[in-house]
Amino acid sequence: FSLSDLNRYGRGMVHRLDRGTSGCMVWAKTDPSHALLVSQFFLRQVNKTYLALVQWSPHLESGRGTIDMNIEGKPAQSSYLLVERFGDLAALVQVHIHQGRNHQVRLHCARQLQSPVLLDPNYGGTAFLWKIPAESDQLLKLLRRLHRNKCFFLHASSITFEDTANLDRCVEVQAPLPSWWNDTIKELRALG
């Protein structure tokens, strides 16, 4: 199949992910749909939801909240919901971003919630490796392997946008969690 060549270097890519992040990406097949999608992203009409496995912090106690912190001098707002807590070690949070700034979820979790994304090499997520109890050999082996492979626990779980063929409809794209996420969550639950 062919992709839009509106941007010949992007090969139809409308939404990308940081290296190490898993989940939904958006490509356009035609130039007109590419232009419509890019405008929706630019006008902040796209809903983006992420899952993040983060280091536990008392800032997550409330279970939900809004983060309002500028990134590179531009407004950036995120809403978060605590999905599951793994003792005092980690937490699974759902984050809905309202803007889409570079590294927004990663920065908001690390700086505002003081809960860096696990294994995030840029914002303190590797310090988590030193907090794992010695008896958690399986979890430690798994996380060290993921760290070597430059994986971290941020997942673009869903993106919702207007259908470019019928603007009265919305399209929701969802991505299941990778198996290594499920393996890690299983190990974290076993510690509980």
mmCIF file of C-alpha atoms in Angstrom:
data_model
loop_
_atom_site.group_PDB
_atom_site.id
_atom_site.type_symbol
_atom_site.label_atom_id
_atom_site.label_comp_id
_atom_site.label_asym_id
_atom_site.label_seq_id
_atom_site.Cartn_x
_atom_site.Cartn_y
_atom_site.Cartn_z
ATOM 1 C CA PHE A 1 0.000 0.000 0.000
ATOM 2 C CA SER A 2 1.107 3.555 -0.515
ATOM 3 C CA LEU A 3 1.448 6.331 2.029
ATOM 4 C CA SER A 4 1.106 10.077 1.744
ATOM 5 C CA ASP A 5 4.121 11.833 0.289
ATOM 6 C CA LEU A 6 3.068 15.254 1.535
ATOM 7 C CA ASN A 7 6.246 15.169 3.599
ATOM 8 C CA ARG A 8 8.589 12.943 1.627
ATOM 9 C CA TYR A 9 10.887 12.427 4.632
ATOM 10 C CA GLY A 10 8.052 11.425 6.979
ATOM 11 C CA ARG A 11 6.496 8.868 4.576
ATOM 12 C CA GLY A 12 2.949 9.592 5.753
ATOM 13 C CA MET A 13 3.821 9.775 9.453
ATOM 14 C CA VAL A 14 1.489 12.064 11.379
ATOM 15 C CA HIS A 15 2.186 11.057 15.009
ATOM 16 C CA ARG A 16 5.455 9.596 16.238
ATOM 17 C CA LEU A 17 6.679 8.228 19.549
ATOM 18 C CA ASP A 18 9.891 8.790 21.460
ATOM 19 C CA ARG A 19 12.395 5.977 21.098
ATOM 20 C CA GLY A 20 11.647 3.492 23.881
ATOM 21 C CA THR A 21 7.919 4.342 24.014
ATOM 22 C CA SER A 22 5.452 1.725 22.785
ATOM 23 C CA GLY A 23 1.932 2.107 21.444
ATOM 24 C CA CYS A 24 -0.160 3.931 18.857
ATOM 25 C CA MET A 25 1.278 5.759 15.909
ATOM 26 C CA VAL A 26 -0.628 7.417 13.043
ATOM 27 C CA TRP A 27 0.245 7.369 9.339
ATOM 28 C CA ALA A 28 -1.784 8.850 6.488
ATOM 29 C CA LYS A 29 -2.309 6.993 3.218
ATOM 30 C CA THR A 30 -3.266 10.020 1.121
ATOM 31 C CA ASP A 31 -2.102 13.626 0.947
ATOM 32 C CA PRO A 32 -5.579 15.085 1.768
ATOM 33 C CA SER A 33 -5.989 12.854 4.843
ATOM 34 C CA HIS A 34 -2.419 13.699 5.902
ATOM 35 C CA ALA A 35 -3.187 17.429 5.737
ATOM 36 C CA LEU A 36 -6.425 16.980 7.759
ATOM 37 C CA LEU A 37 -4.725 14.861 10.406
ATOM 38 C CA VAL A 38 -1.789 17.239 10.771
ATOM 39 C CA SER A 39 -4.222 20.130 11.241
ATOM 40 C CA GLN A 40 -6.132 18.191 13.934
ATOM 41 C CA PHE A 41 -2.877 17.550 15.809
ATOM 42 C CA PHE A 42 -1.782 21.178 15.392
ATOM 43 C CA LEU A 43 -5.146 22.498 16.655
ATOM 44 C CA ARG A 44 -5.042 20.096 19.648
ATOM 45 C CA GLN A 45 -8.228 18.310 18.528
ATOM 46 C CA VAL A 46 -6.740 14.849 19.027
ATOM 47 C CA ASN A 47 -7.188 12.967 22.311
ATOM 48 C CA LYS A 48 -4.047 11.088 23.385
ATOM 49 C CA THR A 49 -3.960 8.743 26.345
ATOM 50 C CA TYR A 50 -0.867 7.058 27.731
ATOM 51 C CA LEU A 51 -0.169 4.415 30.341
ATOM 52 C CA ALA A 52 2.950 4.849 32.431
ATOM 53 C CA LEU A 53 4.486 2.531 34.952
ATOM 54 C CA VAL A 54 6.135 4.919 37.385
ATOM 55 C CA GLN A 55 8.034 4.905 40.641
ATOM 56 C CA TRP A 56 5.644 5.260 43.585
ATOM 57 C CA SER A 57 5.503 8.675 45.222
ATOM 58 C CA PRO A 58 3.166 10.141 47.866
ATOM 59 C CA HIS A 59 2.167 12.700 45.193
ATOM 60 C CA LEU A 60 0.029 9.906 43.701
ATOM 61 C CA GLU A 61 -1.948 9.349 46.952
ATOM 62 C CA SER A 62 -4.955 11.378 45.767
ATOM 63 C CA GLY A 63 -5.483 8.929 42.903
ATOM 64 C CA ARG A 64 -6.112 11.592 40.280
ATOM 65 C CA GLY A 65 -5.182 15.107 39.405
ATOM 66 C CA THR A 66 -4.094 17.672 36.873
ATOM 67 C CA ILE A 67 -0.531 18.705 36.137
ATOM 68 C CA ASP A 68 0.013 22.193 34.783
ATOM 69 C CA MET A 69 3.693 22.768 34.025
ATOM 70 C CA ASN A 70 5.254 24.657 31.150
ATOM 71 C CA ILE A 71 7.649 22.782 28.896
ATOM 72 C CA GLU A 72 10.229 24.869 27.044
ATOM 73 C CA GLY A 73 8.212 27.987 27.899
ATOM 74 C CA LYS A 74 4.946 26.627 26.439
ATOM 75 C CA PRO A 75 1.849 25.614 28.410
ATOM 76 C CA ALA A 76 1.479 21.880 28.984
ATOM 77 C CA GLN A 77 -1.349 20.285 30.913
ATOM 78 C CA SER A 78 -1.947 16.602 31.686
ATOM 79 C CA SER A 79 -4.594 14.760 33.691
ATOM 80 C CA TYR A 80 -3.677 11.552 35.477
ATOM 81 C CA LEU A 81 -5.513 8.675 37.115
ATOM 82 C CA LEU A 82 -3.955 6.068 39.393
ATOM 83 C CA VAL A 83 -4.879 2.679 37.898
ATOM 84 C CA GLU A 84 -2.976 0.352 40.219
ATOM 85 C CA ARG A 85 -0.485 0.673 43.049
ATOM 86 C CA PHE A 86 2.299 -1.854 43.668
ATOM 87 C CA GLY A 87 3.103 -1.200 47.325
ATOM 88 C CA ASP A 88 5.625 1.567 47.873
ATOM 89 C CA LEU A 89 7.575 0.522 44.793
ATOM 90 C CA ALA A 90 5.615 1.466 41.675
ATOM 91 C CA ALA A 91 2.262 2.527 40.229
ATOM 92 C CA LEU A 92 0.419 2.242 36.946
ATOM 93 C CA VAL A 93 -1.068 5.586 35.903
ATOM 94 C CA GLN A 94 -3.171 6.661 32.952
ATOM 95 C CA VAL A 95 -2.207 10.074 31.594
ATOM 96 C CA HIS A 96 -4.266 12.166 29.197
ATOM 97 C CA ILE A 97 -2.260 14.968 27.629
ATOM 98 C CA HIS A 98 -3.982 18.185 26.577
ATOM 99 C CA GLN A 99 -1.186 19.649 24.447
ATOM 100 C CA GLY A 100 1.457 17.216 23.256
ATOM 101 C CA ARG A 101 4.766 18.846 24.082
ATOM 102 C CA ASN A 102 8.043 17.019 23.614
ATOM 103 C CA HIS A 103 8.465 14.476 26.477
ATOM 104 C CA GLN A 104 5.338 15.858 28.190
ATOM 105 C CA VAL A 105 4.293 12.707 30.055
ATOM 106 C CA ARG A 106 7.852 11.877 31.032
ATOM 107 C CA LEU A 107 8.556 15.376 32.369
ATOM 108 C CA HIS A 108 5.212 15.740 34.156
ATOM 109 C CA CYS A 109 5.608 12.400 35.932
ATOM 110 C CA ALA A 110 9.244 12.995 36.914
ATOM 111 C CA ARG A 111 9.105 16.649 37.912
ATOM 112 C CA GLN A 112 5.563 17.334 39.130
ATOM 113 C CA LEU A 113 4.588 13.928 40.526
ATOM 114 C CA GLN A 114 8.164 13.007 41.518
ATOM 115 C CA SER A 115 7.356 9.621 39.958
ATOM 116 C CA PRO A 116 9.692 9.032 37.015
ATOM 117 C CA VAL A 117 8.663 6.568 34.329
ATOM 118 C CA LEU A 118 10.420 3.300 35.141
ATOM 119 C CA LEU A 119 13.691 2.833 33.229
ATOM 120 C CA ASP A 120 13.426 6.272 31.578
ATOM 121 C CA PRO A 121 17.094 7.101 30.984
ATOM 122 C CA ASN A 122 16.552 10.883 30.722
ATOM 123 C CA TYR A 123 14.391 11.702 33.746
ATOM 124 C CA GLY A 124 15.502 9.529 36.679
ATOM 125 C CA GLY A 125 13.704 6.288 35.848
ATOM 126 C CA THR A 126 16.762 4.073 36.160
ATOM 127 C CA ALA A 127 17.174 4.800 39.896
ATOM 128 C CA PHE A 128 14.237 2.409 40.370
ATOM 129 C CA LEU A 129 16.574 -0.548 39.764
ATOM 130 C CA TRP A 130 18.280 0.114 43.100
ATOM 131 C CA LYS A 131 14.981 0.066 45.025
ATOM 132 C CA ILE A 132 13.962 -3.469 44.085
ATOM 133 C CA PRO A 133 14.145 -5.907 46.995
ATOM 134 C CA ALA A 134 16.955 -8.487 46.696
ATOM 135 C CA GLU A 135 14.478 -11.390 46.806
ATOM 136 C CA SER A 136 12.854 -10.137 43.572
ATOM 137 C CA ASP A 137 15.363 -11.876 41.338
ATOM 138 C CA GLN A 138 12.970 -12.451 38.405
ATOM 139 C CA LEU A 139 11.845 -8.811 38.333
ATOM 140 C CA LEU A 140 15.423 -7.559 38.548
ATOM 141 C CA LYS A 141 16.564 -9.804 35.673
ATOM 142 C CA LEU A 142 13.621 -8.705 33.531
ATOM 143 C CA LEU A 143 14.195 -4.993 34.189
ATOM 144 C CA ARG A 144 17.935 -5.208 33.559
ATOM 145 C CA ARG A 145 17.283 -6.889 30.193
ATOM 146 C CA LEU A 146 14.740 -4.206 29.252
ATOM 147 C CA HIS A 147 17.140 -1.472 30.364
ATOM 148 C CA ARG A 148 19.884 -2.921 28.138
ATOM 149 C CA ASN A 149 17.397 -2.897 25.238
ATOM 150 C CA LYS A 150 16.592 0.789 25.961
ATOM 151 C CA CYS A 151 12.936 0.090 26.790
ATOM 152 C CA PHE A 152 11.005 2.103 29.337
ATOM 153 C CA PHE A 153 7.451 2.024 30.613
ATOM 154 C CA LEU A 154 5.536 4.616 28.619
ATOM 155 C CA HIS A 155 2.807 3.373 26.275
ATOM 156 C CA ALA A 156 0.582 5.403 23.923
ATOM 157 C CA SER A 157 -2.557 3.388 24.673
ATOM 158 C CA SER A 158 -5.088 5.292 22.535
ATOM 159 C CA ILE A 159 -5.487 8.145 20.092
ATOM 160 C CA THR A 160 -8.872 9.532 19.036
ATOM 161 C CA PHE A 161 -9.325 11.862 16.061
ATOM 162 C CA GLU A 162 -11.933 12.877 13.477
ATOM 163 C CA ASP A 163 -12.268 10.443 10.588
ATOM 164 C CA THR A 164 -10.709 12.148 7.564
ATOM 165 C CA ALA A 165 -13.294 10.508 5.235
ATOM 166 C CA ASN A 166 -16.296 11.504 7.386
ATOM 167 C CA LEU A 167 -15.716 14.375 9.825
ATOM 168 C CA ASP A 168 -18.938 13.490 11.685
ATOM 169 C CA ARG A 169 -17.276 10.316 12.984
ATOM 170 C CA CYS A 170 -14.348 9.751 15.291
ATOM 171 C CA VAL A 171 -11.707 7.074 14.980
ATOM 172 C CA GLU A 172 -10.146 5.601 18.096
ATOM 173 C CA VAL A 173 -6.927 3.655 17.695
ATOM 174 C CA GLN A 174 -5.881 1.470 20.624
ATOM 175 C CA ALA A 175 -2.681 -0.465 21.202
ATOM 176 C CA PRO A 176 -2.475 -3.409 23.608
ATOM 177 C CA LEU A 177 0.323 -3.473 26.147
ATOM 178 C CA PRO A 178 3.471 -5.279 25.008
ATOM 179 C CA SER A 179 4.122 -8.668 26.637
ATOM 180 C CA TRP A 180 7.117 -7.302 28.593
ATOM 181 C CA TRP A 181 4.765 -4.827 30.308
ATOM 182 C CA ASN A 182 2.471 -7.679 31.346
ATOM 183 C CA ASP A 183 5.454 -9.717 32.592
ATOM 184 C CA THR A 184 6.666 -6.784 34.702
ATOM 185 C CA ILE A 185 3.208 -6.046 36.135
ATOM 186 C CA LYS A 186 2.832 -9.716 37.047
ATOM 187 C CA GLU A 187 6.166 -9.626 38.908
ATOM 188 C CA LEU A 188 5.219 -6.383 40.692
ATOM 189 C CA ARG A 189 1.901 -7.895 41.810
ATOM 190 C CA ALA A 190 3.751 -10.933 43.162
ATOM 191 C CA LEU A 191 5.763 -8.640 45.460
ATOM 192 C CA GLY A 192 2.556 -7.194 46.883
#
